[in-house]
mmCIF file of C-alpha atoms in Angstrom:
data_model
loop_
_atom_site.group_PDB
_atom_site.id
_atom_site.type_symbol
_atom_site.label_atom_id
_atom_site.label_comp_id
_atom_site.label_asym_id
_atom_site.label_seq_id
_atom_site.Cartn_x
_atom_site.Cartn_y
_atom_site.Cartn_z
ATOM 1 C CA UNK A 1194 -44.712 26.957 -7.895
ATOM 2 C CA UNK A 1195 -41.928 29.675 -8.301
ATOM 3 C CA UNK A 1196 -42.879 31.163 -4.941
ATOM 4 C CA UNK A 1197 -41.780 26.412 -3.585
ATOM 5 C CA UNK A 1198 -38.947 27.041 -6.139
ATOM 6 C CA UNK A 1199 -37.302 30.253 -4.755
ATOM 7 C CA UNK A 1200 -37.276 28.791 -1.165
ATOM 8 C CA UNK A 1201 -35.955 25.655 -2.068
ATOM 9 C CA UNK A 1202 -32.997 27.473 -4.729
ATOM 10 C CA UNK A 1203 -32.698 30.467 -1.991
ATOM 11 C CA UNK A 1204 -33.288 34.530 -3.264
ATOM 12 C CA UNK A 1205 -32.074 36.024 -6.331
ATOM 13 C CA UNK A 1206 -32.070 32.603 -7.950
ATOM 14 C CA UNK A 1207 -35.372 31.810 -9.098
ATOM 15 C CA UNK A 1208 -34.582 33.448 -12.559
ATOM 16 C CA UNK A 1209 -30.989 32.266 -12.891
ATOM 17 C CA UNK A 1210 -32.655 28.857 -12.568
ATOM 18 C CA UNK A 1211 -34.977 29.226 -15.488
ATOM 19 C CA UNK A 1212 -32.138 31.395 -17.889
ATOM 20 C CA UNK A 1213 -29.561 28.660 -17.148
ATOM 21 C CA UNK A 1214 -32.895 25.580 -17.916
ATOM 22 C CA UNK A 1215 -33.876 28.170 -21.017
ATOM 23 C CA UNK A 1216 -30.041 27.628 -22.316
ATOM 24 C CA UNK A 1217 -29.033 23.580 -21.341
ATOM 25 C CA UNK A 1218 -32.288 21.831 -21.808
ATOM 26 C CA UNK A 1219 -31.254 18.989 -21.596
ATOM 27 C CA UNK A 1220 -29.118 19.499 -18.243
ATOM 28 C CA UNK A 1221 -32.910 19.562 -15.956
ATOM 29 C CA UNK A 1222 -33.626 15.728 -17.647
ATOM 30 C CA UNK A 1223 -29.762 15.042 -16.243
ATOM 31 C CA UNK A 1224 -30.865 15.466 -13.534
ATOM 32 C CA UNK A 1225 -34.168 13.258 -12.688
ATOM 33 C CA UNK A 1226 -32.182 10.715 -14.386
ATOM 34 C CA UNK A 1227 -29.754 10.864 -11.900
ATOM 35 C CA UNK A 1228 -32.109 11.130 -9.335
ATOM 36 C CA UNK A 1229 -34.327 7.612 -10.684
ATOM 37 C CA UNK A 1230 -30.491 6.683 -10.545
ATOM 38 C CA UNK A 1231 -30.024 7.175 -6.902
ATOM 39 C CA UNK A 1232 -33.390 5.838 -5.647
ATOM 40 C CA UNK A 1233 -32.903 2.851 -7.720
ATOM 41 C CA UNK A 1234 -29.981 2.402 -6.336
ATOM 42 C CA UNK A 1235 -30.671 3.266 -2.871
ATOM 43 C CA UNK A 1236 -33.690 0.365 -3.836
ATOM 44 C CA UNK A 1237 -31.681 -2.443 -4.715
ATOM 45 C CA UNK A 1238 -27.878 -1.854 -2.529
ATOM 46 C CA UNK A 1239 -27.081 -1.317 0.568
ATOM 47 C CA UNK A 1240 -23.715 -0.202 -0.420
ATOM 48 C CA UNK A 1241 -22.336 1.780 -3.486
ATOM 49 C CA UNK A 1242 -18.258 1.342 -3.852
ATOM 50 C CA UNK A 1243 -16.978 4.314 -5.973
ATOM 51 C CA UNK A 1244 -14.325 2.457 -8.177
ATOM 52 C CA UNK A 1245 -12.754 -0.859 -8.692
ATOM 53 C CA UNK A 1246 -9.738 -1.065 -8.019
ATOM 54 C CA UNK A 1247 -7.975 -3.681 -5.536
ATOM 55 C CA UNK A 1248 -9.294 -1.679 -2.674
ATOM 56 C CA UNK A 1249 -12.773 -1.260 -3.776
ATOM 57 C CA UNK A 1250 -12.490 -4.748 -4.917
ATOM 58 C CA UNK A 1251 -11.453 -6.096 -1.657
ATOM 59 C CA UNK A 1252 -13.863 -4.036 0.155
ATOM 60 C CA UNK A 1253 -16.916 -4.582 -1.468
ATOM 61 C CA UNK A 1254 -15.899 -8.212 -1.666
ATOM 62 C CA UNK A 1255 -15.691 -8.112 2.441
ATOM 63 C CA UNK A 1256 -18.652 -6.105 2.440
ATOM 64 C CA UNK A 1257 -21.396 -8.919 0.459
ATOM 65 C CA UNK A 1258 -19.620 -11.347 1.972
ATOM 66 C CA UNK A 1259 -20.844 -10.326 5.292
ATOM 67 C CA UNK A 1260 -24.615 -10.101 3.326
ATOM 68 C CA UNK A 1261 -24.229 -6.332 2.131
ATOM 69 C CA UNK A 1262 -26.260 -5.642 -0.732
ATOM 70 C CA UNK A 1263 -23.354 -4.116 -2.583
ATOM 71 C CA UNK A 1264 -22.632 -2.190 -6.415
ATOM 72 C CA UNK A 1265 -19.175 -1.219 -6.939
ATOM 73 C CA UNK A 1266 -19.130 1.886 -9.857
ATOM 74 C CA UNK A 1267 -16.079 1.859 -12.603
ATOM 75 C CA UNK A 1268 -16.089 3.972 -15.380
ATOM 76 C CA UNK A 1269 -12.860 2.489 -17.577
ATOM 77 C CA UNK A 1270 -13.424 -0.836 -19.195
ATOM 78 C CA UNK A 1271 -11.024 -2.950 -16.996
ATOM 79 C CA UNK A 1272 -11.205 -3.124 -13.249
ATOM 80 C CA UNK A 1273 -7.732 -3.593 -10.978
ATOM 81 C CA UNK A 1274 -6.940 -0.208 -10.965
ATOM 82 C CA UNK A 1275 -3.696 0.159 -9.985
ATOM 83 C CA UNK A 1276 -3.290 -3.093 -9.835
ATOM 84 C CA UNK A 1277 -4.654 -3.143 -14.060
ATOM 85 C CA UNK A 1278 -2.278 -5.294 -16.119
ATOM 86 C CA UNK A 1279 -2.077 -3.462 -19.864
ATOM 87 C CA UNK A 1280 -0.848 -4.188 -23.217
ATOM 88 C CA UNK A 1281 0.981 -0.509 -23.372
ATOM 89 C CA UNK A 1282 3.972 -1.071 -26.165
ATOM 90 C CA UNK A 1283 2.405 -3.835 -28.858
ATOM 91 C CA UNK A 1284 3.524 -7.365 -27.311
ATOM 92 C CA UNK A 1285 4.072 -6.553 -24.105
ATOM 93 C CA UNK A 1286 2.058 -6.007 -20.914
ATOM 94 C CA UNK A 1287 2.528 -3.539 -17.866
ATOM 95 C CA UNK A 1288 1.325 -3.087 -14.723
ATOM 96 C CA UNK A 1289 -0.122 0.029 -14.683
ATOM 97 C CA UNK A 1290 1.538 1.372 -11.421
ATOM 98 C CA UNK A 1291 1.066 -1.901 -8.832
ATOM 99 C CA UNK A 1292 4.167 -4.042 -9.041
ATOM 100 C CA UNK A 1293 3.932 -6.063 -5.402
ATOM 101 C CA UNK A 1294 2.252 -7.291 -3.019
ATOM 102 C CA UNK A 1295 4.108 -6.788 0.078
ATOM 103 C CA UNK A 1296 0.312 -5.148 1.414
ATOM 104 C CA UNK A 1297 -1.356 -8.344 0.545
ATOM 105 C CA UNK A 1298 -2.237 -9.795 3.584
ATOM 106 C CA UNK A 1299 -2.080 -13.502 3.705
ATOM 107 C CA UNK A 1300 -6.625 -14.004 5.263
ATOM 108 C CA UNK A 1301 -7.022 -11.736 2.865
ATOM 109 C CA UNK A 1302 -6.073 -13.558 0.311
ATOM 110 C CA UNK A 1303 -7.191 -16.731 2.527
ATOM 111 C CA UNK A 1304 -10.924 -15.329 2.952
ATOM 112 C CA UNK A 1305 -11.520 -14.675 -0.770
ATOM 113 C CA UNK A 1306 -10.402 -17.257 -2.358
ATOM 114 C CA UNK A 1307 -8.059 -16.229 -4.469
ATOM 115 C CA UNK A 1308 -6.635 -18.696 -5.546
ATOM 116 C CA UNK A 1309 -9.770 -20.501 -6.179
ATOM 117 C CA UNK A 1310 -10.444 -17.704 -8.534
ATOM 118 C CA UNK A 1311 -7.551 -17.335 -10.671
ATOM 119 C CA UNK A 1312 -4.438 -15.384 -8.592
ATOM 120 C CA UNK A 1313 -0.921 -16.910 -8.716
ATOM 121 C CA UNK A 1314 2.254 -15.475 -7.049
ATOM 122 C CA UNK A 1315 4.913 -14.974 -8.884
ATOM 123 C CA UNK A 1316 8.407 -13.741 -6.958
ATOM 124 C CA UNK A 1317 11.228 -11.435 -8.410
ATOM 125 C CA UNK A 1318 13.892 -12.809 -8.435
ATOM 126 C CA UNK A 1319 16.251 -11.300 -8.384
ATOM 127 C CA UNK A 1320 14.572 -8.320 -7.131
ATOM 128 C CA UNK A 1321 16.492 -5.702 -7.809
ATOM 129 C CA UNK A 1322 18.627 -4.022 -9.971
ATOM 130 C CA UNK A 1323 21.082 -1.313 -10.355
ATOM 131 C CA UNK A 1324 23.002 -0.361 -13.233
ATOM 132 C CA UNK A 1325 25.863 1.796 -13.262
ATOM 133 C CA UNK A 1326 25.956 5.149 -15.445
ATOM 134 C CA UNK A 1327 29.640 5.263 -15.423
ATOM 135 C CA UNK A 1328 32.059 5.004 -16.910
ATOM 136 C CA UNK A 1329 34.781 2.089 -16.207
ATOM 137 C CA UNK A 1330 35.234 -1.720 -15.889
ATOM 138 C CA UNK A 1331 32.983 -4.390 -14.672
ATOM 139 C CA UNK A 1332 30.757 -4.312 -13.175
ATOM 140 C CA UNK A 1333 28.361 -2.042 -14.464
ATOM 141 C CA UNK A 1334 25.726 -3.062 -12.343
ATOM 142 C CA UNK A 1335 23.936 -4.864 -9.352
ATOM 143 C CA UNK A 1336 22.073 -7.844 -8.692
ATOM 144 C CA UNK A 1337 20.218 -9.002 -5.969
ATOM 145 C CA UNK A 1338 17.926 -11.716 -6.233
ATOM 146 C CA UNK A 1339 17.111 -14.703 -3.257
ATOM 147 C CA UNK A 1340 20.329 -16.980 -4.041
ATOM 148 C CA UNK A 1341 22.299 -15.029 -0.939
ATOM 149 C CA UNK A 1342 25.589 -16.715 -2.386
ATOM 150 C CA UNK A 1343 24.893 -15.852 -6.146
ATOM 151 C CA UNK A 1344 23.160 -12.085 -4.302
ATOM 152 C CA UNK A 1345 27.007 -12.099 -2.190
ATOM 153 C CA UNK A 1346 29.277 -12.915 -4.901
ATOM 154 C CA UNK A 1347 27.960 -9.920 -6.264
ATOM 155 C CA UNK A 1348 28.597 -7.207 -4.201
ATOM 156 C CA UNK A 1349 31.710 -8.122 -3.515
ATOM 157 C CA UNK A 1350 32.912 -7.207 -7.232
ATOM 158 C CA UNK A 1351 32.410 -3.592 -4.587
ATOM 159 C CA UNK A 1352 33.170 -4.709 -1.389
ATOM 160 C CA UNK A 1353 34.166 -7.752 -0.092
ATOM 161 C CA UNK A 1354 33.462 -7.058 3.682
ATOM 162 C CA UNK A 1355 29.587 -5.490 2.222
ATOM 163 C CA UNK A 1356 28.743 -8.425 1.023
ATOM 164 C CA UNK A 1357 30.702 -11.063 4.450
ATOM 165 C CA UNK A 1358 27.481 -8.265 6.303
ATOM 166 C CA UNK A 1359 25.207 -8.664 3.669
ATOM 167 C CA UNK A 1360 23.192 -12.024 5.313
ATOM 168 C CA UNK A 1361 24.223 -10.548 8.874
ATOM 169 C CA UNK A 1362 21.503 -7.056 7.939
ATOM 170 C CA UNK A 1363 19.480 -9.795 5.960
ATOM 171 C CA UNK A 1364 18.926 -11.517 9.278
ATOM 172 C CA UNK A 1365 18.820 -8.167 11.617
ATOM 173 C CA UNK A 1366 15.981 -7.118 9.354
ATOM 174 C CA UNK A 1367 14.065 -9.758 9.404
ATOM 175 C CA UNK A 1368 13.849 -9.482 12.863
ATOM 176 C CA UNK A 1369 12.665 -6.637 12.927
ATOM 177 C CA UNK A 1370 9.901 -7.310 10.791
ATOM 178 C CA UNK A 1371 8.838 -10.693 12.977
ATOM 179 C CA UNK A 1372 7.726 -8.057 15.738
ATOM 180 C CA UNK A 1373 6.240 -5.317 13.406
ATOM 181 C CA UNK A 1374 4.335 -7.861 11.265
ATOM 182 C CA UNK A 1375 1.455 -9.608 13.312
ATOM 183 C CA UNK A 1376 0.641 -5.113 14.377
ATOM 184 C CA UNK A 1377 -0.429 -4.760 10.783
ATOM 185 C CA UNK A 1378 -3.990 -6.710 11.232
ATOM 186 C CA UNK A 1379 -4.137 -5.518 15.847
ATOM 187 C CA UNK A 1380 -5.753 -2.189 16.625
ATOM 188 C CA UNK A 1381 -4.495 0.133 18.305
ATOM 189 C CA UNK A 1382 -4.456 0.104 21.268
ATOM 190 C CA UNK A 1383 -7.108 2.593 22.913
ATOM 191 C CA UNK A 1384 -4.317 4.472 25.114
ATOM 192 C CA UNK A 1385 -7.424 7.039 26.319
ATOM 193 C CA UNK A 1386 -9.134 4.173 28.085
ATOM 194 C CA UNK A 1387 -5.772 3.285 30.109
ATOM 195 C CA UNK A 1388 -5.518 6.112 31.400
ATOM 196 C CA UNK A 1389 -9.915 6.707 32.226
ATOM 197 C CA UNK A 1390 -13.271 4.892 31.525
ATOM 198 C CA UNK A 1391 -14.819 1.399 33.494
ATOM 199 C CA UNK A 1392 -12.440 -1.134 34.971
ATOM 200 C CA UNK A 1393 -13.741 -3.090 31.640
ATOM 201 C CA UNK A 1394 -12.216 -0.275 29.100
ATOM 202 C CA UNK A 1395 -9.438 -0.558 30.863
ATOM 203 C CA UNK A 1396 -9.147 -5.120 31.593
ATOM 204 C CA UNK A 1397 -10.136 -4.345 26.718
ATOM 205 C CA UNK A 1398 -6.849 -1.287 26.595
ATOM 206 C CA UNK A 1399 -4.952 -3.912 28.559
ATOM 207 C CA UNK A 1400 -5.312 -7.073 26.728
ATOM 208 C CA UNK A 1401 -5.426 -5.720 23.768
ATOM 209 C CA UNK A 1402 -1.219 -4.169 24.819
ATOM 210 C CA UNK A 1403 -0.434 -8.059 23.884
ATOM 211 C CA UNK A 1404 0.507 -7.771 20.029
ATOM 212 C CA UNK A 1405 2.689 -5.054 20.930
ATOM 213 C CA UNK A 1406 4.279 -6.158 24.869
ATOM 214 C CA UNK A 1407 5.363 -9.626 22.479
ATOM 215 C CA UNK A 1408 6.230 -7.562 19.487
ATOM 216 C CA UNK A 1409 9.169 -6.419 22.446
ATOM 217 C CA UNK A 1410 10.129 -9.519 23.480
ATOM 218 C CA UNK A 1411 10.546 -10.831 20.090
ATOM 219 C CA UNK A 1412 12.404 -7.423 19.656
ATOM 220 C CA UNK A 1413 14.392 -8.367 22.770
ATOM 221 C CA UNK A 1414 18.491 -6.325 23.389
ATOM 222 C CA UNK A 1415 18.334 -5.253 20.103
ATOM 223 C CA UNK A 1416 14.761 -3.137 20.810
ATOM 224 C CA UNK A 1417 17.827 -0.062 20.672
ATOM 225 C CA UNK A 1418 19.215 -0.514 17.333
ATOM 226 C CA UNK A 1419 15.198 -1.242 16.342
ATOM 227 C CA UNK A 1420 14.134 1.518 17.396
ATOM 228 C CA UNK A 1421 16.621 3.678 15.646
ATOM 229 C CA UNK A 1422 16.323 1.884 12.436
ATOM 230 C CA UNK A 1423 12.364 3.565 12.401
ATOM 231 C CA UNK A 1424 13.264 7.830 13.889
ATOM 232 C CA UNK A 1425 16.881 7.481 11.559
ATOM 233 C CA UNK A 1426 17.580 8.207 8.080
ATOM 234 C CA UNK A 1427 18.277 5.273 5.776
ATOM 235 C CA UNK A 1428 21.697 6.649 4.858
ATOM 236 C CA UNK A 1429 23.002 6.981 8.645
ATOM 237 C CA UNK A 1430 21.662 3.421 8.997
ATOM 238 C CA UNK A 1431 22.969 2.409 5.521
ATOM 239 C CA UNK A 1432 26.311 3.687 6.581
ATOM 240 C CA UNK A 1433 27.318 1.698 9.616
ATOM 241 C CA UNK A 1434 27.109 -1.774 7.591
ATOM 242 C CA UNK A 1435 28.290 -0.896 5.206
ATOM 243 C CA UNK A 1436 30.668 0.889 2.626
ATOM 244 C CA UNK A 1437 30.030 0.279 -1.549
ATOM 245 C CA UNK A 1438 28.374 3.238 -2.714
ATOM 246 C CA UNK A 1439 26.095 0.616 -5.788
ATOM 247 C CA UNK A 1440 24.718 -1.915 -2.570
ATOM 248 C CA UNK A 1441 23.500 1.347 -0.535
ATOM 249 C CA UNK A 1442 21.449 3.532 -3.036
ATOM 250 C CA UNK A 1443 20.723 -0.176 -4.102
ATOM 251 C CA UNK A 1444 18.980 -0.690 -0.431
ATOM 252 C CA UNK A 1445 17.831 2.925 -0.264
ATOM 253 C CA UNK A 1446 15.260 2.725 -2.940
ATOM 254 C CA UNK A 1447 13.136 0.422 -0.660
ATOM 255 C CA UNK A 1448 13.643 2.898 1.808
ATOM 256 C CA UNK A 1449 12.085 5.716 0.114
ATOM 257 C CA UNK A 1450 9.730 4.352 -2.593
ATOM 258 C CA UNK A 1451 6.423 6.990 -2.537
ATOM 259 C CA UNK A 1452 7.768 8.588 1.232
ATOM 260 C CA UNK A 1453 8.393 11.733 -0.943
ATOM 261 C CA UNK A 1454 11.130 11.656 2.338
ATOM 262 C CA UNK A 1455 15.121 11.872 1.398
ATOM 263 C CA UNK A 1456 18.010 9.162 2.440
ATOM 264 C CA UNK A 1457 18.590 11.502 4.547
ATOM 265 C CA UNK A 1458 15.469 12.489 6.055
ATOM 266 C CA UNK A 1459 14.940 11.057 10.004
ATOM 267 C CA UNK A 1460 12.181 7.999 9.906
ATOM 268 C CA UNK A 1461 13.460 6.908 6.204
ATOM 269 C CA UNK A 1462 15.057 4.386 7.959
#
C-alpha cells in the first residue's frame, strides 16, 4: 500500500503526507466526505452551477428547461448575487450592486416567465440626479427624467440652447440603439468561413451577415456620425452637442460607468 501511495503522491511526498495526516486527523475525513459528495453529485445531476447569482440562476433555469438535471450551489443565505436587495440600514432596503435591468433581454423575461414568478419592473423616473457642490444661487442640481418638457426646463436653468438640443440628441442616440440592439441577440459572424471553407459554410456565414447589414440600413447616412460615437471619447461627442458642464458631466457618467475609462478615452462614446 505504501508503494502505491508513493506512486500516486510522487517521490519524497509519502512521509510528508503521513506527517500531515498525523497532525490533522480530520483532513482525511474531510477529503473522503468531499469525494462522497462529488460522487453523489455526479450520480444525481448532469450539471452543477457554482453561485446563485443572477447569471447562475439564469443559466441553471435554461439547463433545467432543456432537461439537464442541474444543481445550484450558493454559500450565502440569500439568492441573487449582485441583484440582491437587503436591509443594510435598519428600515431601508438597498440593491447590493445591480441597479438597472437594461441588460435583461426581453426573451429571457418571456421564456423564463419571470412575470409569473413575481418579477415586477419599476421604471426609474426621474433617472438621474446631479447635485452641484459650488456655493451659488439656484440651481443647485440637475434632474433628468422621462418627462421631456420637465427635463428641458431643468437643462434650461444652465443653458437654453442645450435644452433645445437635448431632444434631438435623444433621437440621434435612439437611432443608434435601434440599430445595435438586435445585434445583442445575434451570433457573431464566422469571418473565417467567408474567406475559406465549403460552399455551405460560406452561405451560412453570408446569411449571418444579414442582421449586420440591416443595422447598416437603419443607420443610413448617419453611419459616419454613429461610427464617431462608437470610437471617439465621450467628451468630444458631448462638446459637439452641448455647452453646460453639469449636463455634460451627467451624460458622461453613463459612458464611463463600469468601463474603468476616462471621459477622454477613445471609445468611451
